[in-house]
């Protein structure tokens, strides 16, 4: 899903691959994947190419398997391509590359992958799943996830820190959804009742995304008001200084006369 943003020269943000692997597992897979990453570098493959291929694999896994109700195999395919998140980051570190372009590409393709995953759920519930309520919930998960990401990006673009993570961020949304989808897919192998995990997960993600959106909007409103008050105070200070200087000059001229 793209290399960790920190390795591309920008502020670190959680990615799906990082969220699904704890630090010990990441260290293990980093050692395992380093030779493969070095091999790709020798072959002239760039980290951006791996990012693109990884996203393409996630999109294919989500839009080919999920609309058919093949949640287990779709999640397996998506998880395999999640490892590109480690491979391209490893390549970037070996090459010593750090670029704003890499961070931009990474974040943009993350949105594409998100859309594909929840789009796969939407297509299933609009078709073979035959559940318009869950179709609507999936649409809300997709839309709210994009808006949650936008609120932080937009707030930061106007100079605000947006110092809040929120209840359910991108990593949590995807991990909850993918784990539930993979387990729900076991129903096809005869595991009873487990298919209800995905609907429950989608409702959790929907509610959590709404809460997170409200948290971020409230935070941006508060930080905006604080920034405007600070700017007004800075503008008022020079005016007071000038007024004081004029009064001192007036007193000085009176004393001279």
mmCIF file of C-alpha atoms in Angstrom, residues 51-235:
data_model
loop_
_atom_site.group_PDB
_atom_site.id
_atom_site.type_symbol
_atom_site.label_atom_id
_atom_site.label_comp_id
_atom_site.label_asym_id
_atom_site.label_seq_id
_atom_site.Cartn_x
_atom_site.Cartn_y
_atom_site.Cartn_z
ATOM 1 C CA UNK A 51 4.160 1.118 -4.543
ATOM 2 C CA UNK A 52 2.108 1.136 -7.744
ATOM 3 C CA UNK A 53 2.178 -2.662 -8.104
ATOM 4 C CA UNK A 54 1.234 -3.127 -4.458
ATOM 5 C CA UNK A 55 -1.745 -0.826 -4.816
ATOM 6 C CA UNK A 56 -2.772 -2.574 -8.040
ATOM 7 C CA UNK A 57 -2.698 -5.915 -6.204
ATOM 8 C CA UNK A 58 -4.870 -4.577 -3.386
ATOM 9 C CA UNK A 59 -7.338 -3.103 -5.878
ATOM 10 C CA UNK A 60 -7.511 -6.379 -7.809
ATOM 11 C CA UNK A 61 -7.971 -8.450 -4.673
ATOM 12 C CA UNK A 62 -10.766 -6.197 -3.448
ATOM 13 C CA UNK A 63 -12.665 -5.637 -6.697
ATOM 14 C CA UNK A 64 -12.323 -9.149 -8.101
ATOM 15 C CA UNK A 65 -12.977 -11.298 -5.030
ATOM 16 C CA UNK A 66 -15.147 -9.199 -2.712
ATOM 17 C CA UNK A 67 -18.014 -8.566 -5.184
ATOM 18 C CA UNK A 68 -18.264 -12.354 -5.582
ATOM 19 C CA UNK A 69 -18.467 -12.864 -1.823
ATOM 20 C CA UNK A 70 -15.015 -14.491 -1.755
ATOM 21 C CA UNK A 71 -13.939 -12.591 1.348
ATOM 22 C CA UNK A 72 -11.340 -15.078 2.545
ATOM 23 C CA UNK A 73 -9.360 -15.252 -0.693
ATOM 24 C CA UNK A 74 -9.784 -11.564 -1.342
ATOM 25 C CA UNK A 75 -8.311 -10.754 2.055
ATOM 26 C CA UNK A 76 -5.449 -13.213 1.462
ATOM 27 C CA UNK A 77 -4.561 -11.451 -1.795
ATOM 28 C CA UNK A 78 -4.796 -8.009 -0.195
ATOM 29 C CA UNK A 79 -2.633 -9.100 2.755
ATOM 30 C CA UNK A 80 0.044 -10.467 0.431
ATOM 31 C CA UNK A 81 0.280 -7.154 -1.381
ATOM 32 C CA UNK A 82 0.365 -5.308 1.934
ATOM 33 C CA UNK A 83 3.958 -6.563 2.207
ATOM 34 C CA UNK A 84 4.852 -4.137 -0.566
ATOM 35 C CA UNK A 85 4.518 -1.582 2.229
ATOM 36 C CA UNK A 86 7.653 -3.094 3.721
ATOM 37 C CA UNK A 87 9.491 -3.824 0.477
ATOM 38 C CA UNK A 88 9.328 -0.338 -1.038
ATOM 39 C CA UNK A 89 10.124 1.297 2.283
ATOM 40 C CA UNK A 90 13.156 -0.982 2.579
ATOM 41 C CA UNK A 91 14.209 -0.046 -0.950
ATOM 42 C CA UNK A 92 13.861 3.671 -0.220
ATOM 43 C CA UNK A 93 16.066 3.314 2.865
ATOM 44 C CA UNK A 94 18.712 1.335 0.980
ATOM 45 C CA UNK A 95 18.758 3.948 -1.766
ATOM 46 C CA UNK A 96 18.780 6.788 0.754
ATOM 47 C CA UNK A 97 15.890 8.418 -1.041
ATOM 48 C CA UNK A 98 13.654 10.905 0.718
ATOM 49 C CA UNK A 99 11.208 12.911 -1.348
ATOM 50 C CA UNK A 100 7.985 14.846 -1.134
ATOM 51 C CA UNK A 101 6.882 13.118 -4.323
ATOM 52 C CA UNK A 102 7.192 9.722 -2.679
ATOM 53 C CA UNK A 103 5.106 10.854 0.273
ATOM 54 C CA UNK A 104 2.497 12.340 -2.057
ATOM 55 C CA UNK A 105 2.304 9.186 -4.186
ATOM 56 C CA UNK A 106 2.074 7.031 -1.083
ATOM 57 C CA UNK A 107 -0.822 8.996 0.411
ATOM 58 C CA UNK A 108 -2.674 9.267 -2.882
ATOM 59 C CA UNK A 109 -2.511 5.541 -3.592
ATOM 60 C CA UNK A 110 -3.621 4.821 -0.038
ATOM 61 C CA UNK A 111 -6.882 6.596 -0.872
ATOM 62 C CA UNK A 112 -7.212 4.495 -4.035
ATOM 63 C CA UNK A 113 -6.724 1.280 -2.061
ATOM 64 C CA UNK A 114 -9.264 2.377 0.561
ATOM 65 C CA UNK A 115 -11.800 3.074 -2.154
ATOM 66 C CA UNK A 116 -11.258 -0.339 -3.717
ATOM 67 C CA UNK A 117 -11.675 -2.248 -0.453
ATOM 68 C CA UNK A 118 -14.887 -0.563 0.618
ATOM 69 C CA UNK A 119 -16.013 -0.454 -3.001
ATOM 70 C CA UNK A 120 -15.754 -4.239 -3.041
ATOM 71 C CA UNK A 121 -18.034 -4.436 -0.008
ATOM 72 C CA UNK A 122 -20.481 -2.039 -1.675
ATOM 73 C CA UNK A 123 -20.636 -4.136 -4.844
ATOM 74 C CA UNK A 124 -21.241 -7.315 -2.846
ATOM 75 C CA UNK A 125 -24.085 -5.931 -0.760
ATOM 76 C CA UNK A 126 -25.607 -4.202 -3.796
ATOM 77 C CA UNK A 127 -25.460 -7.480 -5.717
ATOM 78 C CA UNK A 128 -25.094 -11.020 -4.409
ATOM 79 C CA UNK A 129 -25.175 -9.957 -0.771
ATOM 80 C CA UNK A 130 -28.573 -8.329 -1.379
ATOM 81 C CA UNK A 131 -28.522 -6.025 1.648
ATOM 82 C CA UNK A 132 -29.158 -2.351 0.881
ATOM 83 C CA UNK A 133 -28.658 -1.317 4.504
ATOM 84 C CA UNK A 134 -25.151 -2.779 4.625
ATOM 85 C CA UNK A 135 -24.536 -1.362 1.149
ATOM 86 C CA UNK A 136 -25.373 2.078 2.537
ATOM 87 C CA UNK A 137 -23.187 1.468 5.595
ATOM 88 C CA UNK A 138 -20.292 0.488 3.314
ATOM 89 C CA UNK A 139 -20.789 3.652 1.263
ATOM 90 C CA UNK A 140 -20.721 5.699 4.466
ATOM 91 C CA UNK A 141 -17.498 3.943 5.561
ATOM 92 C CA UNK A 142 -15.907 4.793 2.214
ATOM 93 C CA UNK A 143 -17.045 8.421 2.159
ATOM 94 C CA UNK A 144 -16.366 9.155 5.830
ATOM 95 C CA UNK A 145 -12.903 7.620 5.606
ATOM 96 C CA UNK A 146 -12.006 9.946 2.752
ATOM 97 C CA UNK A 147 -13.427 12.966 4.579
ATOM 98 C CA UNK A 148 -11.617 12.079 7.817
ATOM 99 C CA UNK A 149 -8.320 12.042 5.918
ATOM 100 C CA UNK A 150 -9.224 15.289 4.141
ATOM 101 C CA UNK A 151 -10.001 17.170 7.357
ATOM 102 C CA UNK A 152 -6.520 16.548 8.698
ATOM 103 C CA UNK A 153 -4.795 17.330 5.395
ATOM 104 C CA UNK A 154 -6.842 20.494 4.898
ATOM 105 C CA UNK A 155 -6.318 21.660 8.470
ATOM 106 C CA UNK A 156 -2.570 21.192 8.165
ATOM 107 C CA UNK A 157 -2.544 22.986 4.787
ATOM 108 C CA UNK A 158 -3.899 26.167 6.435
ATOM 109 C CA UNK A 159 -1.242 26.016 9.129
ATOM 110 C CA UNK A 160 -3.057 24.235 11.958
ATOM 111 C CA UNK A 161 -1.522 21.275 13.816
ATOM 112 C CA UNK A 162 -4.803 19.279 13.980
ATOM 113 C CA UNK A 163 -3.493 17.756 17.199
ATOM 114 C CA UNK A 164 -5.944 14.879 17.476
ATOM 115 C CA UNK A 165 -5.792 11.311 16.217
ATOM 116 C CA UNK A 166 -9.422 10.372 16.648
ATOM 117 C CA UNK A 167 -11.167 7.184 17.643
ATOM 118 C CA UNK A 168 -10.796 5.292 14.349
ATOM 119 C CA UNK A 169 -8.077 6.333 11.916
ATOM 120 C CA UNK A 170 -7.196 4.783 8.564
ATOM 121 C CA UNK A 171 -5.169 1.892 9.950
ATOM 122 C CA UNK A 172 -7.882 0.944 12.418
ATOM 123 C CA UNK A 173 -10.596 1.187 9.750
ATOM 124 C CA UNK A 174 -8.779 -1.150 7.407
ATOM 125 C CA UNK A 175 -7.534 -3.649 9.967
ATOM 126 C CA UNK A 176 -10.998 -4.021 11.508
ATOM 127 C CA UNK A 177 -12.611 -4.403 8.086
ATOM 128 C CA UNK A 178 -10.039 -6.770 6.589
ATOM 129 C CA UNK A 179 -9.745 -9.038 9.614
ATOM 130 C CA UNK A 180 -13.528 -9.280 9.815
ATOM 131 C CA UNK A 181 -13.799 -9.932 6.068
ATOM 132 C CA UNK A 182 -11.158 -12.649 6.164
ATOM 133 C CA UNK A 183 -12.809 -14.408 9.081
ATOM 134 C CA UNK A 184 -16.282 -13.994 7.570
ATOM 135 C CA UNK A 185 -14.950 -15.727 4.478
ATOM 136 C CA UNK A 186 -14.430 -18.871 6.537
ATOM 137 C CA UNK A 187 -18.182 -19.375 6.389
ATOM 138 C CA UNK A 188 -17.615 -20.806 2.906
ATOM 139 C CA UNK A 189 -15.480 -23.502 4.539
ATOM 140 C CA UNK A 190 -18.278 -24.512 6.885
ATOM 141 C CA UNK A 191 -17.625 -22.323 9.934
ATOM 142 C CA UNK A 192 -21.135 -21.436 11.182
ATOM 143 C CA UNK A 193 -22.252 -17.932 12.164
ATOM 144 C CA UNK A 194 -18.921 -16.281 11.408
ATOM 145 C CA UNK A 195 -20.306 -14.434 8.367
ATOM 146 C CA UNK A 196 -21.896 -11.895 10.737
ATOM 147 C CA UNK A 197 -18.493 -10.529 11.712
ATOM 148 C CA UNK A 198 -18.244 -8.355 8.611
ATOM 149 C CA UNK A 199 -21.578 -6.531 9.094
ATOM 150 C CA UNK A 200 -20.678 -5.894 12.740
ATOM 151 C CA UNK A 201 -17.247 -4.596 11.714
ATOM 152 C CA UNK A 202 -18.729 -2.257 9.112
ATOM 153 C CA UNK A 203 -21.107 -0.758 11.661
ATOM 154 C CA UNK A 204 -18.194 -0.294 14.082
ATOM 155 C CA UNK A 205 -16.110 1.407 11.391
ATOM 156 C CA UNK A 206 -19.040 3.632 10.383
ATOM 157 C CA UNK A 207 -19.720 4.824 13.918
ATOM 158 C CA UNK A 208 -16.019 5.185 14.711
ATOM 159 C CA UNK A 209 -15.420 7.195 11.537
ATOM 160 C CA UNK A 210 -18.284 9.538 12.383
ATOM 161 C CA UNK A 211 -16.906 10.103 15.884
ATOM 162 C CA UNK A 212 -13.420 10.688 14.470
ATOM 163 C CA UNK A 213 -14.756 13.177 11.932
ATOM 164 C CA UNK A 214 -16.519 15.128 14.682
ATOM 165 C CA UNK A 215 -13.359 15.074 16.824
ATOM 166 C CA UNK A 216 -11.272 16.504 14.004
ATOM 167 C CA UNK A 217 -13.787 19.177 13.018
ATOM 168 C CA UNK A 218 -14.079 20.323 16.645
ATOM 169 C CA UNK A 219 -10.283 20.350 16.971
ATOM 170 C CA UNK A 220 -9.820 22.398 13.792
ATOM 171 C CA UNK A 221 -12.466 24.885 14.949
ATOM 172 C CA UNK A 222 -10.748 25.285 18.329
ATOM 173 C CA UNK A 223 -7.261 25.593 16.846
ATOM 174 C CA UNK A 224 -8.528 28.082 14.237
ATOM 175 C CA UNK A 225 -10.061 30.284 16.937
ATOM 176 C CA UNK A 226 -6.854 30.123 18.981
ATOM 177 C CA UNK A 227 -4.747 31.011 15.935
ATOM 178 C CA UNK A 228 -6.967 33.991 15.113
ATOM 179 C CA UNK A 229 -6.815 35.236 18.712
ATOM 180 C CA UNK A 230 -3.022 34.926 18.675
ATOM 181 C CA UNK A 231 -2.835 36.829 15.364
ATOM 182 C CA UNK A 232 -5.087 39.575 16.722
ATOM 183 C CA UNK A 233 -2.888 39.864 19.814
ATOM 184 C CA UNK A 234 0.215 40.199 17.635
ATOM 185 C CA UNK A 235 -1.426 42.899 15.531
#
